Amino acid sequence: MNQKPYLSLNDVKRVAAAAEAEAIANKWNVSIAVVDDGGHLLWLQRLDGAAPISAQIAPAKARTAALGRRESKLYEEMINQGRVSFLSAPGLEGLLEGGVPVIVDGHVVGAVGVSGVKSSEDVQIAKAGIAALS
């Protein structure tokens, strides 16, 4: 039987805390979501001052990154380059930059999605969270 790593609750808490610290250090009011490899929500937090809609967008970005096994930014780029058929991809709603897969030993074990500031800043926060696993 094959075995693969997975995100434990302690891992999720470390990722979330590091992402939150990055957001707070930059005074960015965001929502942060962590999902497992199937896109199931494990963690969601909306920092004070973050727009309510960000609490829906962050999990969608994370789910897209987990299920697609790639950053959600790639879908946004494909759509912007004219491949609008991806707008109808089943189960994918967060086709915006800001979802980053968590990769351990070559396996996507989940993803982090962030929403609330510029997309590149959302990614910065997500990657800071993921870095906590190293």
CSV table of N, CA, C and O in Angstrom, one decimal:
chain,number,residue,atom,x,y,z
A,1,MET,N,0.8,-1.2,0.0
A,1,MET,CA,0.0,0.0,0.0
A,1,MET,C,0.9,1.2,0.0
A,1,MET,O,1.9,1.3,0.7
A,2,ASN,N,0.5,2.2,-0.8
A,2,ASN,CA,1.2,3.5,-0.8
A,2,ASN,C,0.9,4.3,0.4
A,2,ASN,O,-0.2,4.2,1.0
A,3,GLN,N,1.9,5.1,0.8
A,3,GLN,CA,1.7,6.0,1.9
A,3,GLN,C,2.1,7.4,1.5
A,3,GLN,O,2.9,7.6,0.6
A,4,LYS,N,1.4,8.4,2.1
A,4,LYS,CA,1.7,9.8,1.8
A,4,LYS,C,1.6,10.6,3.1
A,4,LYS,O,0.8,10.3,4.0
A,5,PRO,N,2.3,11.7,3.1
A,5,PRO,CA,2.2,12.6,4.2
A,5,PRO,C,0.8,13.3,4.2
A,5,PRO,O,0.1,13.4,3.2
A,6,TYR,N,0.4,13.9,5.3
A,6,TYR,CA,-0.8,14.7,5.4
A,6,TYR,C,-0.6,15.8,6.4
A,6,TYR,O,0.3,15.7,7.2
A,7,LEU,N,-1.5,16.8,6.4
A,7,LEU,CA,-1.4,17.9,7.4
A,7,LEU,C,-2.1,17.4,8.6
A,7,LEU,O,-3.3,17.1,8.6
A,8,SER,N,-1.4,17.5,9.7
A,8,SER,CA,-2.0,17.2,11.1
A,8,SER,C,-2.6,18.6,11.6
A,8,SER,O,-2.3,19.6,11.0
A,9,LEU,N,-3.4,18.5,12.6
A,9,LEU,CA,-3.9,19.7,13.2
A,9,LEU,C,-2.8,20.6,13.7
A,9,LEU,O,-2.9,21.8,13.5
A,10,ASN,N,-1.7,20.1,14.2
A,10,ASN,CA,-0.6,20.9,14.7
A,10,ASN,C,0.0,21.6,13.5
A,10,ASN,O,0.4,22.8,13.6
A,11,ASP,N,0.2,20.9,12.3
A,11,ASP,CA,0.7,21.5,11.1
A,11,ASP,C,-0.2,22.7,10.7
A,11,ASP,O,0.3,23.8,10.3
A,12,VAL,N,-1.5,22.5,10.7
A,12,VAL,CA,-2.4,23.5,10.2
A,12,VAL,C,-2.3,24.7,11.1
A,12,VAL,O,-2.3,25.9,10.6
A,13,LYS,N,-2.2,24.5,12.4
A,13,LYS,CA,-2.1,25.6,13.4
A,13,LYS,C,-0.8,26.4,13.1
A,13,LYS,O,-0.8,27.6,13.2
A,14,ARG,N,0.3,25.7,12.8
A,14,ARG,CA,1.6,26.3,12.6
A,14,ARG,C,1.5,27.2,11.3
A,14,ARG,O,2.0,28.3,11.3
A,15,VAL,N,0.9,26.6,10.3
A,15,VAL,CA,0.8,27.3,9.0
A,15,VAL,C,-0.1,28.6,9.2
A,15,VAL,O,0.3,29.7,8.8
A,16,ALA,N,-1.2,28.4,9.9
A,16,ALA,CA,-2.1,29.5,10.1
A,16,ALA,C,-1.5,30.6,11.0
A,16,ALA,O,-1.6,31.8,10.7
A,17,ALA,N,-0.7,30.3,12.0
A,17,ALA,CA,-0.1,31.2,12.9
A,17,ALA,C,1.0,32.0,12.1
A,17,ALA,O,1.1,33.2,12.3
A,18,ALA,N,1.8,31.3,11.3
A,18,ALA,CA,2.8,32.0,10.5
A,18,ALA,C,2.2,32.9,9.5
A,18,ALA,O,2.7,34.1,9.2
A,19,ALA,N,1.1,32.5,8.8
A,19,ALA,CA,0.4,33.3,7.8
A,19,ALA,C,-0.2,34.6,8.5
A,19,ALA,O,-0.1,35.7,8.0
A,20,GLU,N,-0.8,34.4,9.7
A,20,GLU,CA,-1.4,35.5,10.4
A,20,GLU,C,-0.3,36.5,10.8
A,20,GLU,O,-0.4,37.7,10.7
A,21,ALA,N,0.9,36.0,11.3
A,21,ALA,CA,2.0,36.8,11.7
A,21,ALA,C,2.5,37.7,10.5
A,21,ALA,O,2.7,38.9,10.7
A,22,GLU,N,2.5,37.1,9.3
A,22,GLU,CA,3.0,37.8,8.1
A,22,GLU,C,2.0,38.9,7.8
A,22,GLU,O,2.3,40.0,7.5
A,23,ALA,N,0.7,38.6,7.9
A,23,ALA,CA,-0.4,39.6,7.6
A,23,ALA,C,-0.3,40.7,8.6
A,23,ALA,O,-0.4,41.9,8.2
A,24,ILE,N,-0.2,40.4,9.9
A,24,ILE,CA,-0.2,41.4,10.9
A,24,ILE,C,1.1,42.3,10.8
A,24,ILE,O,1.0,43.5,11.0
A,25,ALA,N,2.2,41.7,10.5
A,25,ALA,CA,3.4,42.5,10.4
A,25,ALA,C,3.3,43.5,9.3
A,25,ALA,O,4.0,44.6,9.4
A,26,ASN,N,2.5,43.2,8.3
A,26,ASN,CA,2.4,44.1,7.1
A,26,ASN,C,1.1,45.0,7.2
A,26,ASN,O,0.8,45.7,6.3
A,27,LYS,N,0.4,44.8,8.4
A,27,LYS,CA,-0.9,45.5,8.6
A,27,LYS,C,-1.9,45.2,7.5
A,27,LYS,O,-2.6,46.1,7.0
A,28,TRP,N,-2.0,44.0,7.1
A,28,TRP,CA,-2.9,43.5,6.0
A,28,TRP,C,-4.1,42.8,6.7
A,28,TRP,O,-3.9,41.8,7.4
A,29,ASN,N,-5.3,43.3,6.4
A,29,ASN,CA,-6.5,42.6,7.0
A,29,ASN,C,-7.0,41.6,5.9
A,29,ASN,O,-7.5,42.0,4.9
A,30,VAL,N,-6.8,40.4,6.2
A,30,VAL,CA,-7.1,39.3,5.3
A,30,VAL,C,-7.9,38.1,6.0
A,30,VAL,O,-7.9,38.1,7.2
A,31,SER,N,-8.4,37.3,5.1
A,31,SER,CA,-8.9,36.0,5.6
A,31,SER,C,-7.9,34.9,5.1
A,31,SER,O,-7.3,35.0,4.0
A,32,ILE,N,-7.7,33.9,6.0
A,32,ILE,CA,-6.7,32.8,5.7
A,32,ILE,C,-7.4,31.5,5.8
A,32,ILE,O,-8.1,31.3,6.8
A,33,ALA,N,-7.3,30.7,4.8
A,33,ALA,CA,-7.9,29.4,4.8
A,33,ALA,C,-6.8,28.3,4.5
A,33,ALA,O,-5.9,28.5,3.7
A,34,VAL,N,-7.0,27.2,5.2
A,34,VAL,CA,-6.1,26.0,5.0
A,34,VAL,C,-7.0,24.8,4.7
A,34,VAL,O,-8.0,24.6,5.4
A,35,VAL,N,-6.7,24.1,3.6
A,35,VAL,CA,-7.5,22.9,3.2
A,35,VAL,C,-6.6,21.7,3.1
A,35,VAL,O,-5.4,21.9,3.0
A,36,ASP,N,-7.2,20.5,3.2
A,36,ASP,CA,-6.4,19.3,3.0
A,36,ASP,C,-6.3,19.0,1.5
A,36,ASP,O,-6.7,19.9,0.6
A,37,ASP,N,-5.7,17.9,1.1
A,37,ASP,CA,-5.5,17.6,-0.3
A,37,ASP,C,-6.7,17.4,-1.1
A,37,ASP,O,-6.7,17.5,-2.3
A,38,GLY,N,-7.9,17.2,-0.5
A,38,GLY,CA,-9.2,17.1,-1.2
A,38,GLY,C,-9.9,18.4,-1.2
A,38,GLY,O,-11.1,18.4,-1.7
A,39,GLY,N,-9.3,19.5,-0.7
A,39,GLY,CA,-9.9,20.8,-0.7
A,39,GLY,C,-10.9,21.0,0.4
A,39,GLY,O,-11.6,22.0,0.5
A,40,HIS,N,-10.9,20.1,1.4
A,40,HIS,CA,-11.8,20.3,2.6
A,40,HIS,C,-11.2,21.3,3.6
A,40,HIS,O,-10.0,21.2,4.0
A,41,LEU,N,-12.0,22.2,4.0
A,41,LEU,CA,-11.6,23.2,4.9
A,41,LEU,C,-11.1,22.7,6.3
A,41,LEU,O,-11.9,22.0,7.0
A,42,LEU,N,-9.9,23.0,6.7
A,42,LEU,CA,-9.4,22.7,8.0
A,42,LEU,C,-9.3,23.9,8.9
A,42,LEU,O,-9.2,23.7,10.1
A,43,TRP,N,-9.1,25.1,8.3
A,43,TRP,CA,-8.9,26.3,9.1
A,43,TRP,C,-9.4,27.5,8.3
A,43,TRP,O,-9.1,27.6,7.1
A,44,LEU,N,-10.1,28.4,9.0
A,44,LEU,CA,-10.5,29.6,8.4
A,44,LEU,C,-10.5,30.7,9.5
A,44,LEU,O,-11.0,30.5,10.6
A,45,GLN,N,-9.8,31.8,9.2
A,45,GLN,CA,-9.9,32.9,10.1
A,45,GLN,C,-9.9,34.2,9.3
A,45,GLN,O,-9.3,34.3,8.2
A,46,ARG,N,-10.7,35.1,9.8
A,46,ARG,CA,-10.8,36.4,9.2
A,46,ARG,C,-10.3,37.4,10.2
A,46,ARG,O,-10.8,37.6,11.3
A,47,LEU,N,-9.2,38.1,9.8
A,47,LEU,CA,-8.6,39.1,10.7
A,47,LEU,C,-9.5,40.3,10.8
A,47,LEU,O,-10.3,40.6,9.9
A,48,ASP,N,-9.4,41.0,11.9
A,48,ASP,CA,-10.2,42.2,12.2
A,48,ASP,C,-10.0,43.1,11.0
A,48,ASP,O,-8.8,43.4,10.5
A,49,GLY,N,-11.1,43.7,10.5
A,49,GLY,CA,-11.0,44.6,9.4
A,49,GLY,C,-11.0,44.0,8.0
A,49,GLY,O,-11.2,44.7,7.0
A,50,ALA,N,-10.9,42.7,7.9
A,50,ALA,CA,-11.0,42.1,6.6
A,50,ALA,C,-12.4,42.1,6.1
A,50,ALA,O,-13.4,41.9,6.8
A,51,ALA,N,-12.6,42.3,4.8
A,51,ALA,CA,-13.9,42.3,4.2
A,51,ALA,C,-14.6,41.0,4.3
A,51,ALA,O,-13.9,39.9,4.2
A,52,PRO,N,-15.9,41.0,4.6
A,52,PRO,CA,-16.6,39.7,4.8
A,52,PRO,C,-16.5,38.7,3.6
A,52,PRO,O,-16.3,37.5,3.8
A,53,ILE,N,-16.5,39.3,2.4
A,53,ILE,CA,-16.4,38.4,1.2
A,53,ILE,C,-15.0,37.6,1.2
A,53,ILE,O,-15.0,36.5,0.6
A,54,SER,N,-14.0,38.2,1.8
A,54,SER,CA,-12.7,37.5,1.8
A,54,SER,C,-12.8,36.1,2.5
A,54,SER,O,-12.0,35.2,2.2
A,55,ALA,N,-13.7,36.0,3.4
A,55,ALA,CA,-13.9,34.7,4.1
A,55,ALA,C,-14.5,33.6,3.2
A,55,ALA,O,-14.5,32.5,3.5
A,56,GLN,N,-15.0,34.0,2.1
A,56,GLN,CA,-15.5,33.1,1.1
A,56,GLN,C,-14.5,32.9,0.0
A,56,GLN,O,-14.4,31.8,-0.6
A,57,ILE,N,-13.8,33.9,-0.3
A,57,ILE,CA,-12.8,33.8,-1.4
A,57,ILE,C,-11.6,33.0,-1.0
A,57,ILE,O,-11.1,32.2,-1.8
A,58,ALA,N,-11.1,33.2,0.2
A,58,ALA,CA,-9.8,32.5,0.6
A,58,ALA,C,-10.0,31.0,0.6
A,58,ALA,O,-9.1,30.3,0.0
A,59,PRO,N,-11.1,30.4,1.1
A,59,PRO,CA,-11.2,28.9,1.0
A,59,PRO,C,-11.4,28.5,-0.5
A,59,PRO,O,-10.9,27.4,-0.8
A,60,ALA,N,-12.0,29.3,-1.3
A,60,ALA,CA,-12.2,28.9,-2.7
A,60,ALA,C,-10.8,28.9,-3.4
A,60,ALA,O,-10.5,28.0,-4.2
A,61,LYS,N,-9.9,29.9,-3.1
A,61,LYS,CA,-8.6,29.9,-3.7
A,61,LYS,C,-7.8,28.6,-3.2
A,61,LYS,O,-7.1,28.0,-4.0
A,62,ALA,N,-7.9,28.3,-1.9
A,62,ALA,CA,-7.2,27.2,-1.3
A,62,ALA,C,-7.7,25.9,-2.0
A,62,ALA,O,-6.9,25.0,-2.4
A,63,ARG,N,-9.0,25.7,-2.1
A,63,ARG,CA,-9.6,24.5,-2.7
A,63,ARG,C,-9.1,24.4,-4.1
A,63,ARG,O,-8.7,23.3,-4.6
A,64,THR,N,-9.1,25.4,-4.9
A,64,THR,CA,-8.6,25.4,-6.3
A,64,THR,C,-7.1,25.0,-6.3
A,64,THR,O,-6.8,24.1,-7.2
A,65,ALA,N,-6.3,25.5,-5.5
A,65,ALA,CA,-4.9,25.1,-5.4
A,65,ALA,C,-4.7,23.7,-5.1
A,65,ALA,O,-3.8,23.0,-5.6
A,66,ALA,N,-5.5,23.2,-4.1
A,66,ALA,CA,-5.3,21.8,-3.7
A,66,ALA,C,-5.8,20.8,-4.7
A,66,ALA,O,-5.1,19.9,-5.1
A,67,LEU,N,-7.0,21.1,-5.3
A,67,LEU,CA,-7.5,20.1,-6.3
A,67,LEU,C,-6.7,20.2,-7.6
A,67,LEU,O,-6.6,19.2,-8.3
A,68,GLY,N,-6.3,21.4,-7.9
A,68,GLY,CA,-5.5,21.5,-9.2
A,68,GLY,C,-4.1,21.2,-9.1
A,68,GLY,O,-3.4,21.1,-10.1
A,69,ARG,N,-3.6,21.0,-7.8
A,69,ARG,CA,-2.2,20.7,-7.6
A,69,ARG,C,-1.2,21.8,-8.1
A,69,ARG,O,-0.1,21.5,-8.6
A,70,ARG,N,-1.7,23.0,-8.1
A,70,ARG,CA,-0.9,24.1,-8.6
A,70,ARG,C,-1.4,25.4,-8.0
A,70,ARG,O,-2.5,25.5,-7.5
A,71,GLU,N,-0.6,26.5,-8.1
A,71,GLU,CA,-1.1,27.8,-7.6
A,71,GLU,C,-2.4,28.2,-8.4
A,71,GLU,O,-2.4,28.0,-9.7
A,72,SER,N,-3.3,28.8,-7.7
A,72,SER,CA,-4.5,29.2,-8.4
A,72,SER,C,-4.2,30.3,-9.4
A,72,SER,O,-5.0,30.5,-10.3
A,73,LYS,N,-3.1,31.0,-9.3
A,73,LYS,CA,-2.7,32.1,-10.2
A,73,LYS,C,-2.7,31.5,-11.7
A,73,LYS,O,-3.0,32.2,-12.6
A,74,LEU,N,-2.3,30.3,-11.8
A,74,LEU,CA,-2.2,29.7,-13.2
A,74,LEU,C,-3.5,29.7,-13.9
A,74,LEU,O,-3.6,29.9,-15.1
A,75,TYR,N,-4.6,29.4,-13.1
A,75,TYR,CA,-5.9,29.4,-13.8
A,75,TYR,C,-6.3,30.8,-14.2
A,75,TYR,O,-6.9,31.1,-15.2
A,76,GLU,N,-6.0,31.8,-13.3
A,76,GLU,CA,-6.3,33.2,-13.6
A,76,GLU,C,-5.6,33.6,-14.9
A,76,GLU,O,-6.2,34.2,-15.8
A,77,GLU,N,-4.3,33.2,-15.0
A,77,GLU,CA,-3.6,33.6,-16.2
A,77,GLU,C,-4.1,32.9,-17.4
A,77,GLU,O,-4.2,33.6,-18.5
A,78,MET,N,-4.5,31.7,-17.4
A,78,MET,CA,-5.1,31.0,-18.5
A,78,MET,C,-6.4,31.7,-19.0
A,78,MET,O,-6.6,31.9,-20.2
A,79,ILE,N,-7.2,32.1,-18.0
A,79,ILE,CA,-8.5,32.8,-18.3
A,79,ILE,C,-8.2,34.1,-19.0
A,79,ILE,O,-8.8,34.5,-20.0
A,80,ASN,N,-7.2,34.9,-18.4
A,80,ASN,CA,-6.9,36.2,-18.9
A,80,ASN,C,-6.3,36.1,-20.3
A,80,ASN,O,-6.3,37.1,-21.0
A,81,GLN,N,-5.7,35.0,-20.6
A,81,GLN,CA,-5.1,34.8,-22.0
A,81,GLN,C,-6.1,34.3,-23.0
A,81,GLN,O,-5.8,33.9,-24.1
A,82,GLY,N,-7.4,34.2,-22.6
A,82,GLY,CA,-8.4,33.9,-23.5
A,82,GLY,C,-9.0,32.5,-23.3
A,82,GLY,O,-10.0,32.1,-24.0
A,83,ARG,N,-8.5,31.7,-22.4
A,83,ARG,CA,-9.1,30.3,-22.3
A,83,ARG,C,-10.2,30.4,-21.2
A,83,ARG,O,-10.1,29.8,-20.1
A,84,VAL,N,-11.2,31.0,-21.6
A,84,VAL,CA,-12.4,31.3,-20.7
A,84,VAL,C,-13.1,30.0,-20.4
A,84,VAL,O,-14.0,30.0,-19.5
A,85,SER,N,-12.9,28.9,-21.1
A,85,SER,CA,-13.6,27.7,-20.8
A,85,SER,C,-13.3,27.2,-19.4
A,85,SER,O,-14.1,26.4,-18.8
A,86,PHE,N,-12.2,27.6,-18.8
A,86,PHE,CA,-11.8,27.2,-17.4
A,86,PHE,C,-12.8,27.8,-16.4
A,86,PHE,O,-12.9,27.3,-15.3
A,87,LEU,N,-13.6,28.8,-16.8
A,87,LEU,CA,-14.6,29.3,-15.9
A,87,LEU,C,-15.7,28.3,-15.6
A,87,LEU,O,-16.4,28.4,-14.6
A,88,SER,N,-15.8,27.3,-16.4
A,88,SER,CA,-16.8,26.2,-16.2
A,88,SER,C,-16.2,25.0,-15.6
A,88,SER,O,-16.9,24.0,-15.5
A,89,ALA,N,-15.0,25.0,-15.1
A,89,ALA,CA,-14.3,23.8,-14.5
A,89,ALA,C,-15.1,23.4,-13.3
A,89,ALA,O,-15.4,24.3,-12.4
A,90,PRO,N,-15.6,22.2,-13.2
A,90,PRO,CA,-16.4,21.8,-12.0
A,90,PRO,C,-15.6,21.8,-10.7
A,90,PRO,O,-14.5,21.4,-10.7
A,91,GLY,N,-16.3,22.4,-9.7
A,91,GLY,CA,-15.7,22.4,-8.4
A,91,GLY,C,-14.6,23.5,-8.1
A,91,GLY,O,-14.1,23.6,-7.0
A,92,LEU,N,-14.3,24.2,-9.1
A,92,LEU,CA,-13.3,25.3,-9.0
A,92,LEU,C,-13.9,26.6,-9.0
A,92,LEU,O,-14.5,27.0,-10.1
A,93,GLU,N,-13.9,27.4,-7.9
A,93,GLU,CA,-14.5,28.7,-7.9
A,93,GLU,C,-13.4,29.8,-7.7
A,93,GLU,O,-13.6,30.9,-8.0
A,94,GLY,N,-12.3,29.4,-7.1
A,94,GLY,CA,-11.3,30.4,-6.7
A,94,GLY,C,-10.2,30.5,-7.8
A,94,GLY,O,-9.1,30.2,-7.5
A,95,LEU,N,-10.6,30.9,-8.9
A,95,LEU,CA,-9.7,31.0,-10.1
A,95,LEU,C,-8.9,32.3,-10.1
A,95,LEU,O,-8.8,33.0,-11.1
A,96,LEU,N,-8.4,32.7,-8.9
A,96,LEU,CA,-7.7,34.0,-8.7
A,96,LEU,C,-6.4,33.7,-8.0
A,96,LEU,O,-6.3,32.8,-7.2
A,97,GLU,N,-5.4,34.6,-8.2
A,97,GLU,CA,-4.2,34.4,-7.5
A,97,GLU,C,-4.4,34.5,-6.0
A,97,GLU,O,-5.2,35.3,-5.6
A,98,GLY,N,-3.7,33.7,-5.3
A,98,GLY,CA,-3.8,33.7,-3.8
A,98,GLY,C,-3.9,32.4,-3.2
A,98,GLY,O,-4.0,32.3,-2.0
A,99,GLY,N,-4.0,31.3,-4.0
A,99,GLY,CA,-4.1,29.9,-3.5
A,99,GLY,C,-2.8,29.2,-3.8
A,99,GLY,O,-2.3,29.3,-5.0
A,100,VAL,N,-2.1,28.7,-2.8
A,100,VAL,CA,-0.8,28.0,-3.0
A,100,VAL,C,-0.9,26.6,-2.4
A,100,VAL,O,-1.2,26.4,-1.2
A,101,PRO,N,-0.5,25.6,-3.2
A,101,PRO,CA,-0.5,24.3,-2.7
A,101,PRO,C,0.6,24.0,-1.6
A,101,PRO,O,1.7,24.7,-1.7
A,102,VAL,N,0.4,23.2,-0.7
A,102,VAL,CA,1.4,22.7,0.3
A,102,VAL,C,1.9,21.4,-0.2
A,102,VAL,O,1.2,20.4,-0.3
A,103,ILE,N,3.2,21.4,-0.5
A,103,ILE,CA,3.8,20.2,-1.1
A,103,ILE,C,4.9,19.6,-0.1
A,103,ILE,O,5.8,20.4,0.3
A,104,VAL,N,4.7,18.3,0.2
A,104,VAL,CA,5.6,17.7,1.1
A,104,VAL,C,6.1,16.4,0.5
A,104,VAL,O,5.3,15.5,0.1
A,105,ASP,N,7.4,16.2,0.3
A,105,ASP,CA,8.0,15.0,-0.3
A,105,ASP,C,7.3,14.7,-1.7
A,105,ASP,O,7.0,13.6,-2.0
A,106,GLY,N,7.0,15.8,-2.5
A,106,GLY,CA,6.4,15.6,-3.8
A,106,GLY,C,4.9,15.4,-3.8
A,106,GLY,O,4.3,15.2,-4.9
A,107,HIS,N,4.3,15.4,-2.6
A,107,HIS,CA,2.8,15.2,-2.5
A,107,HIS,C,2.2,16.5,-2.1
A,107,HIS,O,2.6,17.2,-1.2
A,108,VAL,N,1.1,16.8,-2.8
A,108,VAL,CA,0.3,17.9,-2.4
A,108,VAL,C,-0.6,17.4,-1.3
A,108,VAL,O,-1.4,16.5,-1.4
A,109,VAL,N,-0.3,18.0,-0.1
A,109,VAL,CA,-1.0,17.6,1.1
A,109,VAL,C,-2.1,18.6,1.5
A,109,VAL,O,-2.9,18.4,2.5
A,110,GLY,N,-2.3,19.7,0.8
A,110,GLY,CA,-3.3,20.7,1.1
A,110,GLY,C,-2.9,22.0,0.4
A,110,GLY,O,-2.1,22.0,-0.6
A,111,ALA,N,-3.5,23.1,0.8
A,111,ALA,CA,-3.2,24.4,0.3
A,111,ALA,C,-3.6,25.5,1.2
A,111,ALA,O,-4.4,25.2,2.1
A,112,VAL,N,-3.1,26.6,1.0
A,112,VAL,CA,-3.4,27.8,1.7
A,112,VAL,C,-4.0,28.8,0.8
A,112,VAL,O,-3.4,29.1,-0.3
A,113,GLY,N,-5.1,29.4,1.1
A,113,GLY,CA,-5.7,30.5,0.3
A,113,GLY,C,-5.8,31.7,1.2
A,113,GLY,O,-6.2,31.7,2.4
A,114,VAL,N,-5.5,32.9,0.6
A,114,VAL,CA,-5.6,34.2,1.3
A,114,VAL,C,-6.3,35.2,0.4
A,114,VAL,O,-6.1,35.2,-0.8
A,115,SER,N,-7.1,36.0,1.1
A,115,SER,CA,-7.9,37.0,0.3
A,115,SER,C,-8.0,38.3,1.2
A,115,SER,O,-8.2,38.2,2.4
A,116,GLY,N,-7.8,39.4,0.5
A,116,GLY,CA,-8.0,40.7,1.3
A,116,GLY,C,-7.2,41.8,0.9
A,116,GLY,O,-7.5,43.0,1.1
A,117,VAL,N,-6.0,41.5,0.3
A,117,VAL,CA,-5.1,42.5,-0.2
A,117,VAL,C,-4.8,42.3,-1.7
A,117,VAL,O,-5.4,41.4,-2.3
A,118,LYS,N,-3.7,42.9,-2.2
A,118,LYS,CA,-3.3,42.6,-3.6
A,118,LYS,C,-3.0,41.1,-3.7
A,118,LYS,O,-2.5,40.5,-2.7
A,119,SER,N,-3.3,40.5,-4.8
A,119,SER,CA,-3.1,39.1,-5.0
A,119,SER,C,-1.6,38.7,-4.7
A,119,SER,O,-1.4,37.6,-4.1
A,120,SER,N,-0.7,39.5,-5.1
A,120,SER,CA,0.7,39.1,-4.8
A,120,SER,C,1.0,39.1,-3.3
A,120,SER,O,1.8,38.3,-2.8
A,121,GLU,N,0.3,40.0,-2.6
A,121,GLU,CA,0.5,40.0,-1.1
A,121,GLU,C,-0.3,38.9,-0.5
A,121,GLU,O,0.2,38.3,0.5
A,122,ASP,N,-1.4,38.5,-1.1
A,122,ASP,CA,-2.1,37.3,-0.6
A,122,ASP,C,-1.1,36.1,-0.7
A,122,ASP,O,-1.0,35.3,0.2
A,123,VAL,N,-0.4,35.9,-1.8
A,123,VAL,CA,0.5,34.8,-2.0
A,123,VAL,C,1.7,34.9,-1.0
A,123,VAL,O,2.1,33.9,-0.5
A,124,GLN,N,2.1,36.1,-0.8
A,124,GLN,CA,3.2,36.3,0.2
A,124,GLN,C,2.8,35.8,1.6
A,124,GLN,O,3.6,35.1,2.2
A,125,ILE,N,1.6,36.0,2.0
A,125,ILE,CA,1.1,35.6,3.3
A,125,ILE,C,1.0,34.0,3.2
A,125,ILE,O,1.4,33.4,4.2
A,126,ALA,N,0.4,33.5,2.2
A,126,ALA,CA,0.2,32.0,2.1
A,126,ALA,C,1.6,31.3,2.1
A,126,ALA,O,1.8,30.3,2.8
A,127,LYS,N,2.6,31.8,1.4
A,127,LYS,CA,3.9,31.2,1.4
A,127,LYS,C,4.6,31.3,2.7
A,127,LYS,O,5.3,30.4,3.1
A,128,ALA,N,4.4,32.4,3.4
A,128,ALA,CA,5.0,32.6,4.8
A,128,ALA,C,4.4,31.5,5.7
A,128,ALA,O,5.1,30.9,6.5
A,129,GLY,N,3.1,31.2,5.5
A,129,GLY,CA,2.5,30.2,6.3
A,129,GLY,C,3.0,28.8,6.0
A,129,GLY,O,3.4,28.1,6.9
A,130,ILE,N,3.2,28.5,4.7
A,130,ILE,CA,3.7,27.2,4.3
A,130,ILE,C,5.1,27.0,4.8
A,130,ILE,O,5.5,25.9,5.2
A,131,ALA,N,5.9,28.1,4.8
A,131,ALA,CA,7.3,28.1,5.2
A,131,ALA,C,7.5,27.6,6.6
A,131,ALA,O,8.5,27.0,7.0
A,132,ALA,N,6.4,27.7,7.4
A,132,ALA,CA,6.5,27.3,8.8
A,132,ALA,C,6.6,25.8,9.0
A,132,ALA,O,7.0,25.3,10.0
A,133,LEU,N,6.3,25.1,7.9
A,133,LEU,CA,6.4,23.6,7.9
A,133,LEU,C,7.9,23.1,7.7
A,133,LEU,O,8.2,22.0,8.0
A,134,SER,N,8.7,24.0,7.2
A,134,SER,CA,10.1,23.6,6.9
A,134,SER,C,10.9,23.5,8.2
A,134,SER,O,10.8,24.2,9.2
